[in-house]
mmCIF file of C-alpha atoms in Angstrom:
data_model
loop_
_atom_site.group_PDB
_atom_site.id
_atom_site.type_symbol
_atom_site.label_atom_id
_atom_site.label_comp_id
_atom_site.label_asym_id
_atom_site.label_seq_id
_atom_site.Cartn_x
_atom_site.Cartn_y
_atom_site.Cartn_z
ATOM 1 C CA UNK A 78 91.013 107.832 212.934
ATOM 2 C CA UNK A 79 92.101 108.476 209.343
ATOM 3 C CA UNK A 80 94.843 111.037 209.003
ATOM 4 C CA UNK A 81 94.597 113.034 205.793
ATOM 5 C CA UNK A 82 97.896 113.625 204.090
ATOM 6 C CA UNK A 83 99.071 116.260 201.663
ATOM 7 C CA UNK A 84 101.347 115.986 198.658
ATOM 8 C CA UNK A 85 104.520 116.264 200.687
ATOM 9 C CA UNK A 86 105.726 114.231 203.634
ATOM 10 C CA UNK A 87 108.041 115.532 206.307
ATOM 11 C CA UNK A 88 111.560 114.106 206.191
ATOM 12 C CA UNK A 89 111.922 110.987 208.299
ATOM 13 C CA UNK A 90 114.488 108.280 208.923
ATOM 14 C CA UNK A 91 116.461 107.087 205.930
ATOM 15 C CA UNK A 92 116.536 103.522 204.691
ATOM 16 C CA UNK A 93 120.147 103.348 205.908
ATOM 17 C CA UNK A 94 118.973 104.180 209.423
ATOM 18 C CA UNK A 95 116.358 101.447 209.205
ATOM 19 C CA UNK A 96 119.000 98.972 208.018
ATOM 20 C CA UNK A 97 121.288 99.853 210.959
ATOM 21 C CA UNK A 98 118.412 99.498 213.414
ATOM 22 C CA UNK A 99 117.529 96.050 212.042
ATOM 23 C CA UNK A 100 121.147 94.887 211.731
ATOM 24 C CA UNK A 101 120.914 94.240 207.980
ATOM 25 C CA UNK A 102 122.344 95.708 204.808
ATOM 26 C CA UNK A 103 120.649 98.564 202.978
ATOM 27 C CA UNK A 104 119.842 96.332 199.955
ATOM 28 C CA UNK A 105 118.126 93.848 202.284
ATOM 29 C CA UNK A 106 116.101 96.606 203.929
ATOM 30 C CA UNK A 107 115.179 97.856 200.453
ATOM 31 C CA UNK A 108 113.915 94.388 199.494
ATOM 32 C CA UNK A 109 111.537 94.379 202.464
ATOM 33 C CA UNK A 110 110.320 97.913 201.753
ATOM 34 C CA UNK A 111 109.672 97.015 198.120
ATOM 35 C CA UNK A 112 107.800 93.806 198.922
ATOM 36 C CA UNK A 113 110.414 91.386 197.565
ATOM 37 C CA UNK A 114 109.842 87.741 198.479
ATOM 38 C CA UNK A 115 113.522 86.663 198.644
ATOM 39 C CA UNK A 116 113.984 87.652 202.303
ATOM 40 C CA UNK A 117 114.032 85.241 205.228
ATOM 41 C CA UNK A 118 110.961 85.541 207.504
ATOM 42 C CA UNK A 119 113.047 86.461 210.574
ATOM 43 C CA UNK A 120 114.916 89.139 208.631
ATOM 44 C CA UNK A 121 111.637 90.500 207.272
ATOM 45 C CA UNK A 122 110.265 90.662 210.813
ATOM 46 C CA UNK A 123 113.300 92.602 212.117
ATOM 47 C CA UNK A 124 113.190 95.101 209.268
ATOM 48 C CA UNK A 125 109.433 95.577 209.584
ATOM 49 C CA UNK A 126 109.743 96.203 213.327
ATOM 50 C CA UNK A 127 112.532 98.696 212.673
ATOM 51 C CA UNK A 128 110.354 100.486 210.108
ATOM 52 C CA UNK A 129 107.589 100.782 212.690
ATOM 53 C CA UNK A 130 109.883 101.835 215.552
ATOM 54 C CA UNK A 131 111.543 104.577 213.526
ATOM 55 C CA UNK A 132 108.337 105.739 211.876
ATOM 56 C CA UNK A 133 109.617 105.181 208.363
ATOM 57 C CA UNK A 134 106.929 106.262 205.880
ATOM 58 C CA UNK A 135 107.226 105.701 202.153
ATOM 59 C CA UNK A 136 106.745 108.797 200.015
ATOM 60 C CA UNK A 137 103.517 108.724 198.018
ATOM 61 C CA UNK A 138 103.621 109.338 194.289
ATOM 62 C CA UNK A 139 100.785 111.699 193.550
ATOM 63 C CA UNK A 140 99.555 112.514 190.078
ATOM 64 C CA UNK A 141 101.967 114.841 188.305
ATOM 65 C CA UNK A 142 104.638 114.521 190.997
ATOM 66 C CA UNK A 143 108.191 113.672 190.153
ATOM 67 C CA UNK A 144 109.760 112.372 186.940
ATOM 68 C CA UNK A 145 106.449 112.396 185.163
ATOM 69 C CA UNK A 146 105.472 109.093 186.788
ATOM 70 C CA UNK A 147 101.740 108.639 187.289
ATOM 71 C CA UNK A 148 100.422 108.350 190.820
ATOM 72 C CA UNK A 149 99.243 105.018 192.143
ATOM 73 C CA UNK A 150 96.233 103.938 194.173
ATOM 74 C CA UNK A 151 95.592 100.456 195.494
ATOM 75 C CA UNK A 152 92.228 98.746 195.096
ATOM 76 C CA UNK A 153 91.883 95.778 197.445
ATOM 77 C CA UNK A 154 89.020 93.426 196.606
ATOM 78 C CA UNK A 155 87.645 90.480 198.542
ATOM 79 C CA UNK A 156 87.328 88.522 195.282
ATOM 80 C CA UNK A 157 88.535 89.115 191.747
ATOM 81 C CA UNK A 158 85.996 86.942 189.939
ATOM 82 C CA UNK A 159 82.576 88.341 190.827
ATOM 83 C CA UNK A 160 80.257 90.722 188.993
ATOM 84 C CA UNK A 161 80.293 93.054 191.990
ATOM 85 C CA UNK A 162 84.080 93.293 191.897
ATOM 86 C CA UNK A 163 83.970 93.918 188.153
ATOM 87 C CA UNK A 164 81.571 96.833 188.609
ATOM 88 C CA UNK A 165 83.738 98.336 191.355
ATOM 89 C CA UNK A 166 86.891 97.968 189.265
ATOM 90 C CA UNK A 167 85.192 99.621 186.290
ATOM 91 C CA UNK A 168 84.198 102.637 188.388
ATOM 92 C CA UNK A 169 87.628 103.013 189.973
ATOM 93 C CA UNK A 170 89.446 102.725 186.652
ATOM 94 C CA UNK A 171 87.265 105.363 184.989
ATOM 95 C CA UNK A 172 87.745 107.847 187.839
ATOM 96 C CA UNK A 173 91.469 107.075 188.084
ATOM 97 C CA UNK A 174 91.912 107.758 184.374
ATOM 98 C CA UNK A 175 90.282 111.163 184.797
ATOM 99 C CA UNK A 176 92.612 111.908 187.720
ATOM 100 C CA UNK A 177 95.761 110.733 185.914
ATOM 101 C CA UNK A 178 96.288 107.824 188.311
ATOM 102 C CA UNK A 179 97.114 104.164 187.858
ATOM 103 C CA UNK A 180 95.405 101.403 189.834
ATOM 104 C CA UNK A 181 97.033 98.374 191.440
ATOM 105 C CA UNK A 182 94.416 95.653 192.028
ATOM 106 C CA UNK A 183 94.867 92.856 194.539
ATOM 107 C CA UNK A 184 92.818 90.373 196.533
ATOM 108 C CA UNK A 185 93.021 90.619 200.299
ATOM 109 C CA UNK A 186 94.094 87.396 202.030
ATOM 110 C CA UNK A 187 91.451 85.711 204.188
ATOM 111 C CA UNK A 188 91.597 87.037 207.734
ATOM 112 C CA UNK A 189 93.132 84.811 210.378
ATOM 113 C CA UNK A 190 94.291 82.017 208.044
ATOM 114 C CA UNK A 191 97.901 83.005 207.440
ATOM 115 C CA UNK A 192 99.366 85.728 209.645
ATOM 116 C CA UNK A 193 102.605 85.897 207.650
ATOM 117 C CA UNK A 194 100.750 86.320 204.364
ATOM 118 C CA UNK A 195 98.566 89.028 205.891
ATOM 119 C CA UNK A 196 101.625 90.934 207.120
ATOM 120 C CA UNK A 197 103.398 90.507 203.782
ATOM 121 C CA UNK A 198 100.350 91.965 202.028
ATOM 122 C CA UNK A 199 100.466 95.016 204.298
ATOM 123 C CA UNK A 200 104.217 95.416 203.796
ATOM 124 C CA UNK A 201 103.827 95.391 200.014
ATOM 125 C CA UNK A 202 100.983 97.887 200.314
ATOM 126 C CA UNK A 203 103.349 100.274 202.087
ATOM 127 C CA UNK A 204 106.262 99.612 199.781
ATOM 128 C CA UNK A 205 104.484 100.330 196.511
ATOM 129 C CA UNK A 206 104.329 104.026 197.252
ATOM 130 C CA UNK A 207 100.629 104.331 196.500
ATOM 131 C CA UNK A 208 98.803 107.548 197.250
ATOM 132 C CA UNK A 209 96.107 105.643 199.154
ATOM 133 C CA UNK A 210 93.922 102.553 199.281
ATOM 134 C CA UNK A 211 90.333 101.639 198.429
ATOM 135 C CA UNK A 212 88.819 98.543 200.045
ATOM 136 C CA UNK A 213 85.791 96.567 198.775
ATOM 137 C CA UNK A 214 84.168 95.146 200.743
ATOM 138 C CA UNK A 215 86.144 96.161 203.793
ATOM 139 C CA UNK A 216 86.536 93.379 206.326
ATOM 140 C CA UNK A 217 89.493 94.772 208.260
ATOM 141 C CA UNK A 218 90.614 93.928 211.762
ATOM 142 C CA UNK A 219 91.264 96.533 214.434
ATOM 143 C CA UNK A 220 94.986 95.862 214.050
ATOM 144 C CA UNK A 221 94.825 96.516 210.299
ATOM 145 C CA UNK A 222 92.973 99.803 210.805
ATOM 146 C CA UNK A 223 95.638 100.789 213.351
ATOM 147 C CA UNK A 224 98.414 99.764 210.962
ATOM 148 C CA UNK A 225 97.017 101.941 208.151
ATOM 149 C CA UNK A 226 96.670 104.914 210.492
ATOM 150 C CA UNK A 227 100.145 104.412 211.930
ATOM 151 C CA UNK A 228 101.648 104.514 208.440
ATOM 152 C CA UNK A 229 99.528 107.549 207.530
ATOM 153 C CA UNK A 230 97.969 105.842 204.524
ATOM 154 C CA UNK A 231 94.682 107.470 203.427
ATOM 155 C CA UNK A 232 91.954 104.918 202.707
ATOM 156 C CA UNK A 233 88.264 104.779 201.828
ATOM 157 C CA UNK A 234 85.889 101.852 202.270
ATOM 158 C CA UNK A 235 83.473 100.941 199.479
ATOM 159 C CA UNK A 236 80.243 99.351 200.715
ATOM 160 C CA UNK A 237 81.665 98.164 204.062
ATOM 161 C CA UNK A 238 80.084 95.028 205.497
ATOM 162 C CA UNK A 239 80.121 96.346 209.064
ATOM 163 C CA UNK A 240 80.010 99.765 210.703
ATOM 164 C CA UNK A 241 83.517 101.264 210.347
ATOM 165 C CA UNK A 242 85.373 102.794 213.291
ATOM 166 C CA UNK A 243 84.634 106.421 214.048
ATOM 167 C CA UNK A 244 86.206 108.797 211.543
ATOM 168 C CA UNK A 245 86.747 106.243 208.774
ATOM 169 C CA UNK A 246 85.515 107.450 205.376
ATOM 170 C CA UNK A 247 83.162 105.140 203.450
ATOM 171 C CA UNK A 248 80.867 105.166 200.427
ATOM 172 C CA UNK A 249 77.712 103.060 200.214
ATOM 173 C CA UNK A 250 74.201 102.902 198.831
ATOM 174 C CA UNK A 251 70.858 104.030 200.233
ATOM 175 C CA UNK A 252 70.034 100.510 201.389
ATOM 176 C CA UNK A 253 67.071 101.442 203.576
ATOM 177 C CA UNK A 254 65.419 103.304 200.717
ATOM 178 C CA UNK A 255 66.112 100.364 198.430
ATOM 179 C CA UNK A 256 64.317 98.039 200.834
ATOM 180 C CA UNK A 257 61.362 100.419 200.934
ATOM 181 C CA UNK A 258 61.187 100.569 197.121
ATOM 182 C CA UNK A 259 61.416 96.802 196.635
ATOM 183 C CA UNK A 260 58.736 96.048 199.212
ATOM 184 C CA UNK A 261 56.576 98.973 198.109
ATOM 185 C CA UNK A 262 56.588 97.654 194.546
ATOM 186 C CA UNK A 263 55.242 94.288 195.717
ATOM 187 C CA UNK A 264 52.643 95.976 197.891
ATOM 188 C CA UNK A 265 51.468 98.082 194.942
ATOM 189 C CA UNK A 266 50.968 94.891 192.944
ATOM 190 C CA UNK A 267 48.632 93.659 195.677
ATOM 191 C CA UNK A 268 50.901 91.325 197.649
ATOM 192 C CA UNK A 269 50.532 91.222 201.427
ATOM 193 C CA UNK A 270 52.268 87.930 202.166
ATOM 194 C CA UNK A 271 55.805 89.111 201.366
ATOM 195 C CA UNK A 272 58.833 87.155 202.499
ATOM 196 C CA UNK A 273 62.357 88.521 202.726
ATOM 197 C CA UNK A 274 65.708 86.750 202.465
ATOM 198 C CA UNK A 275 68.475 88.957 203.757
ATOM 199 C CA UNK A 276 72.146 88.446 204.529
ATOM 200 C CA UNK A 277 73.870 87.548 207.748
ATOM 201 C CA UNK A 278 72.789 89.328 210.892
ATOM 202 C CA UNK A 279 74.452 92.583 211.922
ATOM 203 C CA UNK A 280 75.734 93.527 208.453
ATOM 204 C CA UNK A 281 75.157 97.156 207.482
ATOM 205 C CA UNK A 282 73.449 96.555 204.147
ATOM 206 C CA UNK A 283 71.384 93.575 205.291
ATOM 207 C CA UNK A 284 70.037 95.311 208.384
ATOM 208 C CA UNK A 285 69.229 98.510 206.460
ATOM 209 C CA UNK A 286 67.385 96.634 203.681
ATOM 210 C CA UNK A 287 65.434 94.635 206.248
ATOM 211 C CA UNK A 288 64.515 97.859 208.066
ATOM 212 C CA UNK A 289 63.265 99.308 204.775
ATOM 213 C CA UNK A 290 61.133 96.197 204.237
ATOM 214 C CA UNK A 291 59.572 96.562 207.677
ATOM 215 C CA UNK A 292 58.997 100.278 207.195
ATOM 216 C CA UNK A 293 57.178 99.728 203.884
ATOM 217 C CA UNK A 294 54.919 97.096 205.468
ATOM 218 C CA UNK A 295 54.099 99.412 208.367
ATOM 219 C CA UNK A 296 53.311 102.330 206.053
ATOM 220 C CA UNK A 297 50.906 100.110 204.108
ATOM 221 C CA UNK A 298 49.264 98.775 207.252
ATOM 222 C CA UNK A 299 50.396 95.219 206.504
ATOM 223 C CA UNK A 300 51.262 93.014 209.470
ATOM 224 C CA UNK A 301 54.911 92.134 209.906
ATOM 225 C CA UNK A 302 55.381 88.377 210.207
ATOM 226 C CA UNK A 303 58.651 87.208 211.738
ATOM 227 C CA UNK A 304 58.350 83.783 210.088
ATOM 228 C CA UNK A 305 58.640 85.482 206.690
ATOM 229 C CA UNK A 306 62.143 86.786 207.511
ATOM 230 C CA UNK A 307 65.061 84.498 206.682
ATOM 231 C CA UNK A 308 68.796 85.166 207.069
ATOM 232 C CA UNK A 309 71.192 83.564 204.575
ATOM 233 C CA UNK A 310 74.942 83.472 203.950
ATOM 234 C CA UNK A 311 74.646 85.717 200.886
ATOM 235 C CA UNK A 312 75.152 82.859 198.417
ATOM 236 C CA UNK A 313 72.916 80.813 196.141
ATOM 237 C CA UNK A 314 72.981 77.609 198.204
ATOM 238 C CA UNK A 315 71.971 79.261 201.459
ATOM 239 C CA UNK A 316 69.229 81.316 199.778
ATOM 240 C CA UNK A 317 67.904 78.150 198.108
ATOM 241 C CA UNK A 318 67.526 76.479 201.502
ATOM 242 C CA UNK A 319 65.834 79.517 203.033
ATOM 243 C CA UNK A 320 63.377 79.590 200.112
ATOM 244 C CA UNK A 321 62.363 75.999 200.792
ATOM 245 C CA UNK A 322 61.730 76.979 204.400
ATOM 246 C CA UNK A 323 59.391 79.769 203.279
ATOM 247 C CA UNK A 324 57.552 77.424 200.922
ATOM 248 C CA UNK A 325 57.082 74.898 203.732
ATOM 249 C CA UNK A 326 55.263 77.388 205.975
ATOM 250 C CA UNK A 327 51.570 76.688 206.655
ATOM 251 C CA UNK A 328 50.787 79.949 204.849
ATOM 252 C CA UNK A 329 53.720 80.637 202.480
ATOM 253 C CA UNK A 330 54.343 84.055 200.949
ATOM 254 C CA UNK A 331 53.228 84.971 197.437
ATOM 255 C CA UNK A 332 56.254 87.219 196.896
ATOM 256 C CA UNK A 333 59.805 87.431 198.209
ATOM 257 C CA UNK A 334 62.249 90.313 198.437
ATOM 258 C CA UNK A 335 65.784 88.913 198.127
ATOM 259 C CA UNK A 336 68.504 91.240 199.376
ATOM 260 C CA UNK A 337 71.034 90.401 196.631
ATOM 261 C CA UNK A 338 70.862 89.262 193.025
ATOM 262 C CA UNK A 339 73.258 86.428 193.779
ATOM 263 C CA UNK A 340 70.888 85.053 196.415
ATOM 264 C CA UNK A 341 67.995 85.521 193.978
ATOM 265 C CA UNK A 342 69.603 82.878 191.758
ATOM 266 C CA UNK A 343 69.246 80.422 194.632
ATOM 267 C CA UNK A 344 65.619 81.474 195.082
ATOM 268 C CA UNK A 345 64.934 80.775 191.407
ATOM 269 C CA UNK A 346 66.526 77.334 191.760
ATOM 270 C CA UNK A 347 64.343 76.435 194.752
ATOM 271 C CA UNK A 348 61.176 77.635 193.029
ATOM 272 C CA UNK A 349 62.009 75.558 189.955
ATOM 273 C CA UNK A 350 62.497 72.482 192.139
ATOM 274 C CA UNK A 351 59.052 72.993 193.645
ATOM 275 C CA UNK A 352 57.525 73.786 190.238
ATOM 276 C CA UNK A 353 56.475 77.255 191.420
ATOM 277 C CA UNK A 354 56.163 79.603 188.452
ATOM 278 C CA UNK A 355 57.703 83.095 188.472
ATOM 279 C CA UNK A 356 55.875 85.471 188.506
ATOM 280 C CA UNK A 357 52.507 83.711 188.109
ATOM 281 C CA UNK A 358 52.708 82.014 191.513
ATOM 282 C CA UNK A 359 55.615 83.799 193.182
ATOM 283 C CA UNK A 360 56.998 87.279 192.538
ATOM 284 C CA UNK A 361 60.703 87.876 193.172
ATOM 285 C CA UNK A 362 62.614 91.147 193.642
ATOM 286 C CA UNK A 363 66.401 91.223 193.960
ATOM 287 C CA UNK A 364 68.965 93.855 194.922
ATOM 288 C CA UNK A 365 72.123 95.056 193.072
ATOM 289 C CA UNK A 366 71.174 94.956 189.361
ATOM 290 C CA UNK A 367 74.163 92.831 188.416
ATOM 291 C CA UNK A 368 74.389 91.450 184.844
ATOM 292 C CA UNK A 369 72.930 88.162 186.122
ATOM 293 C CA UNK A 370 69.649 89.944 186.815
ATOM 294 C CA UNK A 371 69.102 90.419 183.073
ATOM 295 C CA UNK A 372 70.181 86.882 182.178
ATOM 296 C CA UNK A 373 67.698 85.014 184.374
ATOM 297 C CA UNK A 374 64.424 83.634 183.044
ATOM 298 C CA UNK A 375 62.304 85.551 183.666
ATOM 299 C CA UNK A 376 64.503 88.645 183.892
ATOM 300 C CA UNK A 377 64.776 89.766 187.507
ATOM 301 C CA UNK A 378 63.080 92.864 188.866
ATOM 302 C CA UNK A 379 65.697 94.330 191.187
ATOM 303 C CA UNK A 380 66.932 97.400 193.035
ATOM 304 C CA UNK A 381 69.884 98.996 191.283
ATOM 305 C CA UNK A 382 72.835 99.623 193.567
ATOM 306 C CA UNK A 383 75.205 101.995 191.720
ATOM 307 C CA UNK A 384 78.406 100.063 192.431
ATOM 308 C CA UNK A 385 80.496 101.684 189.689
ATOM 309 C CA UNK A 386 79.398 105.169 190.747
ATOM 310 C CA UNK A 387 80.097 104.324 194.401
ATOM 311 C CA UNK A 388 83.604 103.205 193.487
ATOM 312 C CA UNK A 389 84.275 106.329 191.400
ATOM 313 C CA UNK A 390 83.045 108.518 194.257
ATOM 314 C CA UNK A 391 85.372 106.708 196.665
ATOM 315 C CA UNK A 392 88.345 107.302 194.343
ATOM 316 C CA UNK A 393 87.589 111.018 194.123
ATOM 317 C CA UNK A 394 87.310 111.243 197.918
ATOM 318 C CA UNK A 395 90.640 109.451 198.260
ATOM 319 C CA UNK A 396 92.348 111.899 195.895
ATOM 320 C CA UNK A 397 91.040 114.811 197.957
ATOM 321 C CA UNK A 398 92.347 113.177 201.126
ATOM 322 C CA UNK A 399 95.826 112.710 199.645
ATOM 323 C CA UNK A 400 95.885 116.468 199.059
ATOM 324 C CA UNK A 401 95.110 117.174 202.695
ATOM 325 C CA UNK A 402 91.376 117.785 202.333
ATOM 326 C CA UNK A 403 88.892 116.298 204.728
ATOM 327 C CA UNK A 404 85.455 115.156 203.464
ATOM 328 C CA UNK A 405 82.513 116.976 205.014
ATOM 329 C CA UNK A 406 81.148 113.697 206.386
ATOM 330 C CA UNK A 407 82.561 110.230 206.867
ATOM 331 C CA UNK A 408 79.643 108.432 205.127
ATOM 332 C CA UNK A 409 78.518 109.112 201.558
ATOM 333 C CA UNK A 410 75.398 107.336 200.265
ATOM 334 C CA UNK A 411 74.283 107.137 196.653
ATOM 335 C CA UNK A 412 70.646 106.627 195.759
ATOM 336 C CA UNK A 413 69.119 103.326 194.660
ATOM 337 C CA UNK A 414 66.227 102.771 192.267
ATOM 338 C CA UNK A 415 63.879 99.977 191.282
ATOM 339 C CA UNK A 416 64.423 98.331 187.873
ATOM 340 C CA UNK A 417 61.191 96.630 186.778
ATOM 341 C CA UNK A 418 61.542 93.484 184.709
ATOM 342 C CA UNK A 419 59.513 90.297 184.336
ATOM 343 C CA UNK A 420 59.774 88.578 187.720
ATOM 344 C CA UNK A 421 56.950 90.447 189.465
ATOM 345 C CA UNK A 422 53.181 90.410 188.919
ATOM 346 C CA UNK A 423 49.992 90.656 190.992
ATOM 347 C CA UNK A 424 49.418 87.708 193.348
ATOM 348 C CA UNK A 425 47.528 84.698 191.965
ATOM 349 C CA UNK A 426 43.721 85.004 192.028
ATOM 350 C CA UNK A 427 43.570 81.894 194.171
ATOM 351 C CA UNK A 428 46.345 82.150 196.709
ATOM 352 C CA UNK A 429 48.070 78.813 197.289
ATOM 353 C CA UNK A 430 48.207 77.729 200.910
ATOM 354 C CA UNK A 431 50.937 75.207 200.102
ATOM 355 C CA UNK A 432 53.323 74.520 197.262
ATOM 356 C CA UNK A 433 54.156 71.201 195.691
ATOM 357 C CA UNK A 434 56.626 68.782 197.284
ATOM 358 C CA UNK A 435 60.239 68.830 196.293
ATOM 359 C CA UNK A 436 60.838 66.286 193.542
ATOM 360 C CA UNK A 437 64.600 66.090 194.108
ATOM 361 C CA UNK A 438 66.413 65.536 197.388
ATOM 362 C CA UNK A 439 66.806 68.844 199.228
ATOM 363 C CA UNK A 440 70.148 69.305 201.047
ATOM 364 C CA UNK A 441 70.083 70.065 204.744
ATOM 365 C CA UNK A 442 71.397 73.321 206.160
#
């Protein structure tokens, strides 16, 4: 469970005590605490264990506290080169500026690939003296959650991929409502054969968007067809393959709801390969409203997920937590809305029962 922390921290063991416990000099212990790389792995391990045993907690630098130095918050991203990450960073930076904070941005190491690198990342996180941490998207292990709680580091998850542990604060979007809006838009245009390409099974957003799709069909009295539901790996290549599978059905859909704009790019590629025109023969709705949605031809109708606003909200919650406040609820959801562009239209007057063969070689899954 997250422990909220105020502006002051009770006195604990000194760095000298940690150094004695680990059998090293104070400068060496300081190097480990400050995330320096020039420390032998075995020495780093001993110092880190001593820090944990003695309960050494770095003092956070909150806005306006001490020597006029601005407070720090950490923003940990899964990737630094995606449109989603750019939107999150923009929201965090704007809110941090208002709060008089600085932001340290880093990419989390892949889980399970390099245990030493993972531990070094956590050590540096502690050593920087940040007020707290924002994670997007949060893919943390149970041990990492426990480590953050043990070190009394406030943290907030932005759009977590999976259900967080009880008590963990997170900010997300109204994914179920977004699924309802996307599917409802296609139904209003007259489509009944509506496919859906969602993300991997058991992810929070993917399951909620799929549930919204099913709810909209039920409300309209349209039969749910399991063969129209395809799970992808949330990238263009996987979505492209799933689109070909939908087109190969005996009775293919005339519209498809794609649960991310990135996957929608793969859908467009598959439709182009089969010479299926958008929206004349196939309507497409995405989800996110990333810049790519406006750059496609035709421009993509999509559900806007307010990523920048979600990130700013998470930063404000984190600031409150560093001052000892506890949010009223652990989950905050921001509303989504449909952005109509050129990729949707009524179904063709003569509904195709099949689509043309693939002219290029289609890769296997």
